Short mmCIF file of C-alpha atoms in Angstrom, two decimals:
data_model
loop_
_atom_site.label_atom_id
_atom_site.label_comp_id
_atom_site.label_asym_id
_atom_site.label_seq_id
_atom_site.Cartn_x
_atom_site.Cartn_y
_atom_site.Cartn_z
CA MET A 1 22.08 22.06 158.89
CA PRO A 2 21.40 25.50 157.46
CA THR A 3 24.50 28.00 157.23
CA VAL A 4 24.16 31.57 156.29
CA ASN A 5 26.95 33.76 155.56
CA LEU A 6 26.07 37.69 156.12
CA TRP A 7 28.34 40.58 155.80
CA ALA A 8 26.91 43.96 157.79
CA THR A 9 27.95 46.93 155.12
CA ASP A 10 26.60 50.40 153.74
CA GLY A 11 24.64 51.28 150.79
CA TYR A 12 21.94 53.48 149.49
CA ILE A 13 18.40 52.97 148.81
CA SER A 14 16.13 55.41 146.82
CA THR A 15 12.54 57.05 147.65
CA PRO A 16 9.85 57.70 145.34
CA ASP A 17 10.28 61.51 145.68
CA GLY A 18 13.82 61.09 144.11
CA LYS A 19 15.80 61.10 147.49
CA SER A 20 18.98 58.84 147.49
CA ILE A 21 19.59 57.78 151.37
CA TYR A 22 22.41 56.30 153.17
CA ILE A 23 21.88 53.00 155.20
CA TRP A 24 23.63 50.11 156.76
CA GLY A 25 22.48 46.69 156.53
CA PHE A 26 23.18 43.27 155.75
CA THR A 27 23.88 41.21 152.34
CA ASP A 28 24.73 37.47 151.70
CA GLN A 29 26.69 38.49 148.55
CA GLU A 30 30.60 38.99 149.86
CA GLY A 31 30.98 42.51 148.26
CA GLY A 32 27.68 43.36 147.78
CA SER A 33 25.66 46.56 148.85
CA ALA A 34 23.27 46.48 152.28
CA ARG A 35 20.05 45.46 151.60
CA LEU A 36 16.91 46.82 153.25
CA PRO A 37 15.46 44.56 154.84
CA GLY A 38 18.22 42.08 154.96
CA PRO A 39 17.91 38.75 153.51
CA THR A 40 15.41 36.59 154.78
CA ILE A 41 16.46 33.34 156.46
CA ILE A 42 13.85 30.50 155.44
CA VAL A 43 14.47 27.04 157.13
CA LYS A 44 12.68 24.15 157.87
CA GLN A 45 12.76 22.06 160.86
CA GLU A 46 13.83 18.75 161.10
CA ALA A 47 11.94 15.67 161.83
CA PRO A 48 10.64 15.62 165.84
CA ILE A 49 13.30 14.75 168.14
CA THR A 50 16.30 16.08 165.64
CA GLU A 51 17.12 19.64 166.70
CA THR A 52 17.27 22.45 163.88
CA VAL A 53 20.53 24.07 164.50
CA VAL A 54 21.14 27.01 162.18
CA THR A 55 24.72 28.56 161.57
CA VAL A 56 25.08 32.35 160.89
CA ASN A 57 28.53 33.64 159.87
CA LEU A 58 28.41 37.49 160.23
CA THR A 59 31.65 39.39 158.61
CA ASN A 60 31.55 43.03 159.77
CA ASN A 61 32.64 45.69 156.87
CA LEU A 62 31.41 48.48 159.02
CA LYS A 63 33.76 51.22 160.91
CA GLU A 64 31.97 50.07 164.47
CA PRO A 65 31.07 46.66 166.46
CA VAL A 66 28.26 44.90 164.83
CA SER A 67 26.23 41.93 166.00
CA LEU A 68 23.06 40.06 165.78
CA LEU A 69 20.17 38.84 168.22
CA PHE A 70 18.00 36.14 167.48
CA PRO A 71 14.90 36.84 169.21
CA GLY A 72 12.41 33.92 169.93
CA GLN A 73 15.24 31.12 168.95
CA GLU A 74 16.85 28.71 171.87
CA ASN A 75 20.34 27.95 172.56
CA VAL A 76 21.85 31.03 171.10
CA LYS A 77 25.66 30.55 170.99
CA ALA A 78 28.73 32.80 169.75
CA ASN A 79 31.77 31.16 168.75
CA GLY A 80 30.52 27.92 170.46
CA GLN A 81 29.81 29.60 173.65
CA PRO A 82 26.32 31.03 174.94
CA VAL A 83 25.90 34.59 174.14
CA GLN A 84 26.92 37.22 176.77
CA PRO A 85 26.16 40.78 176.70
CA GLN A 86 29.47 42.88 176.06
CA TYR A 87 30.73 45.91 178.58
CA GLU A 88 33.61 48.45 178.45
CA ASN A 89 34.54 50.24 181.07
CA ASP A 90 31.53 48.88 183.02
CA ILE A 91 29.31 50.25 180.57
CA LEU A 92 27.03 48.15 178.15
CA VAL A 93 27.86 48.66 174.73
CA SER A 94 26.16 45.47 173.31
CA LEU A 95 23.33 43.27 174.06
CA THR A 96 25.40 40.26 172.70
CA ASN A 97 28.51 39.23 171.34
CA HIS A 98 29.87 41.44 168.40
CA ALA A 99 32.32 41.58 165.70
CA LEU A 100 34.69 44.46 165.59
CA PRO A 101 35.32 46.10 162.39
CA GLY A 102 36.78 43.51 159.87
CA GLU A 103 35.87 40.55 162.29
CA THR A 104 33.70 37.45 161.39
CA ILE A 105 31.62 36.05 164.26
CA THR A 106 29.75 33.07 164.06
CA TYR A 107 26.46 32.50 165.74
CA THR A 108 24.54 29.43 166.16
CA PHE A 109 20.80 28.88 167.48
CA THR A 110 18.21 26.19 167.55
CA ALA A 111 15.06 26.80 165.56
CA ALA A 112 12.56 25.15 167.87
CA SER A 113 9.32 26.68 167.41
CA PRO A 114 7.82 27.56 163.66
CA GLY A 115 6.64 30.97 162.91
CA THR A 116 8.10 34.18 161.93
CA PHE A 117 10.85 36.07 163.85
CA LEU A 118 13.18 38.76 163.31
CA TYR A 119 17.22 39.08 163.38
CA GLU A 120 18.72 42.28 164.44
CA SER A 121 21.83 44.05 165.91
CA GLY A 122 22.06 43.84 169.20
CA THR A 123 24.76 46.64 169.31
CA ASN A 124 23.76 49.98 170.27
CA PRO A 125 20.31 49.20 168.68
CA PHE A 126 18.47 52.58 168.59
CA LYS A 127 21.23 53.83 166.08
CA GLN A 128 21.58 50.79 164.09
CA LEU A 129 18.04 49.52 163.62
CA GLN A 130 17.28 52.92 162.67
CA MET A 131 20.26 52.44 159.99
CA GLY A 132 18.95 49.18 158.58
CA LEU A 133 20.71 46.42 160.49
CA TYR A 134 17.69 44.18 160.38
CA GLY A 135 15.80 41.02 158.54
CA ALA A 136 13.42 38.44 159.08
CA ILE A 137 13.46 34.91 160.07
CA ILE A 138 10.80 32.17 158.61
CA VAL A 139 10.86 29.01 160.36
CA ARG A 140 8.64 26.23 158.69
CA PRO A 141 7.12 23.37 160.72
CA CYS A 142 8.95 19.92 159.90
CA ASP A 143 5.93 18.65 157.87
CA TYR A 144 5.75 21.33 155.62
CA THR A 145 4.90 20.43 152.35
CA PRO A 146 3.83 23.53 149.48
CA HIS A 147 1.93 21.16 147.13
CA ASP A 148 0.06 19.47 149.48
CA SER A 149 -2.87 21.76 150.91
CA GLN A 150 -3.17 19.85 154.48
CA TYR A 151 0.58 20.39 154.90
CA LYS A 152 0.81 23.82 153.43
CA THR A 153 0.58 25.41 157.03
CA ALA A 154 2.56 28.00 159.11
CA TYR A 155 2.35 25.98 162.17
CA GLY A 156 1.87 22.60 160.98
CA ALA A 157 -0.94 19.95 160.19
CA GLY A 158 -3.76 20.51 162.44
CA THR A 159 -3.29 23.53 163.77
CA ASP A 160 -5.67 25.56 161.25
CA THR A 161 -2.99 27.42 159.76
CA GLU A 162 -3.75 26.08 155.93
CA PHE A 163 -2.75 28.93 153.08
CA ASN A 164 -2.56 29.18 149.73
CA ARG A 165 -0.30 32.16 149.35
CA GLU A 166 1.83 33.78 151.77
CA TYR A 167 3.38 37.26 151.68
CA LEU A 168 6.31 38.86 154.29
CA LEU A 169 5.75 42.59 155.33
CA ILE A 170 8.80 44.15 157.30
CA THR A 171 7.95 47.66 158.50
CA GLY A 172 10.54 50.15 159.65
CA GLU A 173 11.09 53.93 159.68
CA ILE A 174 13.71 56.60 158.17
CA ASP A 175 15.08 59.72 159.37
CA PRO A 176 17.03 60.95 156.43
CA ASP A 177 18.87 63.74 158.91
CA PHE A 178 19.53 60.71 161.31
CA HIS A 179 21.28 58.69 157.95
CA GLN A 180 23.24 61.53 156.73
CA ALA A 181 24.63 62.35 160.11
CA VAL A 182 26.11 58.83 160.62
CA GLU A 183 27.28 58.95 156.73
CA TYR A 184 29.32 61.89 157.63
CA GLY A 185 30.49 60.97 161.05
CA GLN A 186 28.40 63.89 162.51
CA PRO A 187 26.67 64.02 166.00
CA TYR A 188 22.84 63.69 166.08
CA GLU A 189 20.66 63.39 168.81
CA ALA A 190 16.93 64.14 167.77
CA TYR A 191 15.14 61.90 165.86
CA LYS A 192 12.15 62.40 163.36
CA PRO A 193 11.23 59.82 160.88
CA ARG A 194 10.34 61.60 157.22
CA TYR A 195 9.81 58.25 155.40
CA TRP A 196 7.87 54.85 156.59
CA THR A 197 8.71 51.72 154.78
CA ILE A 198 7.42 48.27 154.16
CA ASN A 199 10.02 45.84 153.05
CA GLY A 200 12.43 48.70 152.64
CA ARG A 201 10.40 50.61 150.33
CA CYS A 202 8.05 53.52 150.53
CA ALA A 203 4.87 53.81 148.49
CA GLY A 204 4.25 53.83 145.63
CA ASP A 205 7.44 51.65 145.35
CA THR A 206 5.76 49.22 147.59
CA MET A 207 3.30 48.15 144.66
CA LEU A 208 6.12 47.64 142.22
CA PRO A 209 7.38 43.81 141.31
CA ASP A 210 10.39 42.14 143.04
CA ASN A 211 13.90 43.07 142.13
CA VAL A 212 13.12 45.84 139.69
CA PRO A 213 16.48 47.22 138.27
CA HIS A 214 16.11 50.95 139.86
CA LEU A 215 15.92 49.79 143.18
CA PRO A 216 18.83 47.47 143.61
CA ASN A 217 19.30 47.41 147.29
CA GLN A 218 15.25 47.39 148.09
CA PRO A 219 14.67 44.11 145.89
CA CYS A 220 11.25 42.96 148.02
CA SER A 221 7.91 43.97 146.73
CA SER A 222 5.15 43.94 149.45
CA MET A 223 2.02 43.71 146.66
CA ILE A 224 -0.20 41.01 147.87
CA MET A 225 -1.70 39.17 145.29
CA MET A 226 -4.76 36.63 145.77
CA GLU A 227 -7.73 35.12 144.21
CA PRO A 228 -11.13 35.08 145.61
CA GLY A 229 -11.77 32.82 148.63
CA GLU A 230 -8.34 31.74 149.02
CA LYS A 231 -6.35 31.91 152.41
CA VAL A 232 -3.49 34.50 152.30
CA LEU A 233 -0.99 34.25 155.31
CA ILE A 234 0.22 37.64 155.86
CA ARG A 235 3.37 37.93 157.95
CA TYR A 236 4.05 41.04 159.82
CA ALA A 237 7.46 42.15 161.53
CA GLY A 238 8.11 45.13 163.23
CA ALA A 239 11.74 45.94 162.82
CA GLY A 240 12.04 49.47 163.63
CA VAL A 241 12.11 51.30 167.03
CA GLU A 242 8.02 52.59 166.61
CA ASN A 243 4.67 50.74 166.43
CA HIS A 244 2.61 50.97 163.62
CA PRO A 245 -1.39 50.16 163.03
CA LEU A 246 -1.61 48.30 160.25
CA HIS A 247 -5.03 47.29 158.75
CA PRO A 248 -6.12 45.74 155.25
CA HIS A 249 -9.31 46.89 153.58
CA GLY A 250 -11.77 44.46 152.56
CA ASN A 251 -12.04 42.07 155.77
CA HIS A 252 -10.51 41.55 159.17
CA THR A 253 -7.45 39.13 159.36
CA ARG A 254 -7.38 36.17 161.82
CA LEU A 255 -4.00 36.21 164.10
CA VAL A 256 -2.84 32.72 164.47
CA GLY A 257 0.55 33.23 165.80
CA LEU A 258 2.30 35.88 167.89
CA ASP A 259 6.41 36.02 167.88
CA GLY A 260 6.43 33.40 166.42
CA ARG A 261 3.88 31.21 168.97
CA LEU A 262 1.10 29.73 168.09
CA LEU A 263 -2.13 31.16 169.53
CA ARG A 264 -3.34 27.65 170.92
CA ASN A 265 -3.70 26.49 174.20
CA GLN A 266 -2.76 22.89 174.94
CA ASN A 267 -4.52 21.00 178.10
CA GLY A 268 -5.31 17.72 179.29
CA GLY A 269 -8.77 17.68 177.45
CA GLY A 270 -7.33 18.66 173.77
CA THR A 271 -6.72 22.41 172.72
CA THR A 272 -8.28 25.73 173.10
CA ASP A 273 -8.10 27.99 169.97
CA LEU A 274 -6.75 31.20 171.00
CA SER A 275 -6.65 33.14 167.48
CA TYR A 276 -8.72 36.26 167.05
CA LYS A 277 -9.79 38.79 164.42
CA ARG A 278 -8.73 42.20 164.12
CA PHE A 279 -9.16 44.81 161.67
CA THR A 280 -6.08 46.78 162.77
CA VAL A 281 -3.09 45.33 164.16
CA LEU A 282 -0.75 47.71 165.98
CA THR A 283 2.57 46.34 164.62
CA GLY A 284 5.00 46.75 167.96
CA ALA A 285 8.41 46.94 167.35
CA GLY A 286 10.52 44.20 167.80
CA GLN A 287 7.22 41.80 167.35
CA THR A 288 5.73 39.68 164.70
CA TYR A 289 2.19 38.57 163.67
CA ASP A 290 1.03 35.31 161.84
CA GLN A 291 -2.27 36.18 159.96
CA ILE A 292 -5.07 34.65 157.74
CA TYR A 293 -6.51 36.76 155.12
CA THR A 294 -9.19 35.87 153.11
CA TRP A 295 -11.56 37.94 150.78
CA THR A 296 -15.13 37.02 149.58
CA GLY A 297 -16.22 40.70 149.09
CA LEU A 298 -19.20 42.87 149.50
CA GLY A 299 -21.58 41.45 146.91
CA TYR A 300 -19.11 39.24 145.35
CA ASN A 301 -20.84 36.17 144.06
CA PRO A 302 -18.50 33.67 141.76
CA VAL A 303 -21.73 33.18 139.28
CA THR A 304 -23.72 36.28 139.29
CA ASN A 305 -21.04 38.96 140.53
CA PRO A 306 -17.73 37.37 139.63
CA ILE A 307 -14.23 38.93 139.56
CA PRO A 308 -13.24 40.05 137.25
CA THR A 309 -15.94 42.93 137.37
CA THR A 310 -18.36 43.89 134.96
CA LEU A 311 -17.29 47.18 133.54
CA PRO A 312 -19.95 49.77 132.97
CA ASN A 313 -21.05 51.41 129.83
CA LEU A 314 -19.02 53.95 128.18
CA ARG A 315 -20.99 56.89 129.87
CA ASN A 316 -19.17 56.03 133.09
CA MET A 317 -15.59 55.05 131.63
CA ALA A 318 -12.71 57.41 130.87
CA ILE A 319 -10.19 56.80 128.03
CA GLY A 320 -6.29 57.03 128.64
CA HIS A 321 -4.03 58.37 126.76
CA LEU A 322 -3.54 55.41 124.95
CA GLY A 323 -6.93 54.16 124.19
CA TRP A 324 -7.46 51.95 127.16
CA THR A 325 -10.37 52.15 129.19
CA MET A 326 -10.33 53.33 132.94
CA TRP A 327 -13.12 52.76 135.68
CA SER A 328 -13.76 55.28 138.23
CA GLY A 329 -15.63 53.12 140.91
CA SER A 330 -16.24 49.90 142.36
CA PRO A 331 -19.33 47.78 141.60
CA TYR A 332 -19.26 46.47 144.85
CA LEU A 333 -19.56 49.80 146.60
CA GLY A 334 -21.93 51.40 144.21
CA GLN A 335 -19.98 54.41 143.77
CA LYS A 336 -18.39 56.41 141.19
CA GLY A 337 -15.73 58.90 141.76
CA GLU A 338 -13.04 61.21 139.78
CA LEU A 339 -10.22 59.60 138.44
CA PRO A 340 -6.57 60.64 139.65
CA PRO A 341 -4.40 62.61 137.34
CA ASP A 342 -1.71 59.98 135.27
CA VAL A 343 -3.84 56.88 135.60
CA VAL A 344 -3.23 54.79 132.46
CA SER A 345 -5.96 52.24 133.53
CA TYR A 346 -7.77 50.17 136.12
CA ASN A 347 -8.39 46.46 136.23
CA GLN A 348 -6.09 45.57 133.45
CA ALA A 349 -6.61 42.06 134.39
CA GLY A 350 -10.07 42.19 135.66
CA GLU A 351 -8.63 42.58 139.27
CA TYR A 352 -10.02 44.52 142.13
CA HIS A 353 -7.67 46.57 144.68
CA LEU A 354 -7.88 46.95 147.93
CA MET A 355 -5.50 48.98 150.23
CA LEU A 356 -3.17 47.73 152.89
CA HIS A 357 -1.91 50.59 155.04
CA SER A 358 -0.80 52.31 157.91
CA HIS A 359 -3.65 54.34 160.35
CA ALA A 360 -1.28 56.88 161.15
CA GLU A 361 -1.90 59.44 158.67
CA PRO A 362 1.96 60.74 158.87
CA GLU A 363 3.03 57.16 158.35
CA ILE A 364 1.31 57.26 154.70
CA THR A 365 3.15 59.95 153.12
CA ASN A 366 6.86 60.80 151.77
CA TRP A 367 8.10 63.58 153.78
CA GLY A 368 4.36 64.96 154.11
CA ALA A 369 3.32 64.19 150.53
CA PHE A 370 0.57 61.89 150.25
CA PRO A 371 0.26 59.03 149.21
CA GLY A 372 3.39 57.24 150.45
CA GLY A 373 4.87 55.44 153.31
CA MET A 374 3.43 52.40 154.73
CA MET A 375 0.84 51.95 151.97
CA THR A 376 0.24 49.02 149.69
CA MET A 377 -2.36 46.76 147.63
CA ILE A 378 -4.32 43.68 147.98
CA ALA A 379 -4.92 42.76 144.48
CA VAL A 380 -7.72 40.06 143.88
CA TYR A 381 -7.35 38.50 140.49
CA PRO A 382 -9.63 36.24 138.66
CA SER A 383 -10.15 32.88 139.77
CA GLY A 384 -7.67 30.46 138.14
CA THR A 385 -5.73 33.62 136.36
CA LEU A 386 -2.97 34.61 138.80
CA ALA A 387 0.45 33.02 138.23
CA PRO A 388 1.14 30.03 140.52
CA HIS A 389 4.41 31.89 141.77
CA GLN A 390 2.83 34.72 143.06
CA GLY A 391 2.57 34.45 146.63
CA MET A 392 5.10 31.31 146.78
CA LEU A 393 7.85 32.03 148.96
CA PRO A 394 10.40 29.23 148.80
CA THR A 395 10.30 26.12 151.24
CA GLU A 396 13.92 27.35 152.38
CA ALA A 397 16.44 30.11 151.64
CA TYR A 398 19.76 30.51 153.26
#
């Protein structure tokens, strides 16, 4: 059965405008710094009838109690007993059993349903979630087989949730004054986010690769890469304390799962598909969404108008400072525009870029400076050219 070791600790993250912000978070490395978000736990269900029991050992290296909640999981226990809220002097101090500073507590739960879930601290959640004590859980169906298209699914064969690539986007928000007050042990009551994150990063860091050296505590990119016609499973997880209206350009997404439950009704006469399409999904705090996204493009045709895009003549091009050509428009929209400053090149591999961002305008800034915040890109690459590992999360990771 899967066993995960986590440590609650502190650390620092960076923002694109040069700030260094103190955080709390989880790491799976003893003695490591806090990650934002915490390590993703990926488990594959056991064969039918056999329960998939997951063990999580949490060691608390912070100076106040910390706990773990597992929304959507079944039979959750702490040190072998059903979890219980914790009280001191008849005052609720934690929604579940917590570990005191220096202690280790063992949680177990049954992963009874495939889908996307959160794990998060249940102790003083307004403070501890804001500080970064959260992460995601992906539960794979028992028949999941990454190299067989029929069984590479979010919810199991026959559920119409097949996909070619998958990406996990975890939203959060940061009030730097709040974090500084916690760092220095000062009181702080007001709350006003200035940064909004996807996978712990603000744009344009969201579009950098995984594990870039200058972001050691923010290892996860949120750049989505795909090829025309592919089915991309995009998993949203609302880990902060606010709701965020996210949407991709280029097409609607089809919601196939909500809070780790397949949107399908089983009845005596068969099944009813309850999935639905949305252009904007209000990603609620504490909620998760599994969606299938495809792109065929306005005017795209694999023979007559393919990707890579056909670049216009030199009169519609600009020359970069290294001699690279840059294109200021889109052949599918039929418009040309000014190049933003300091851009080196567009379409380096013939790819076509679409935005995925929050529709709340303050949330696409870094402390009021645009662009920033909850913004990333969907890059559509020429067929057959995208590296196989792109959009391939592990079958299991713990």
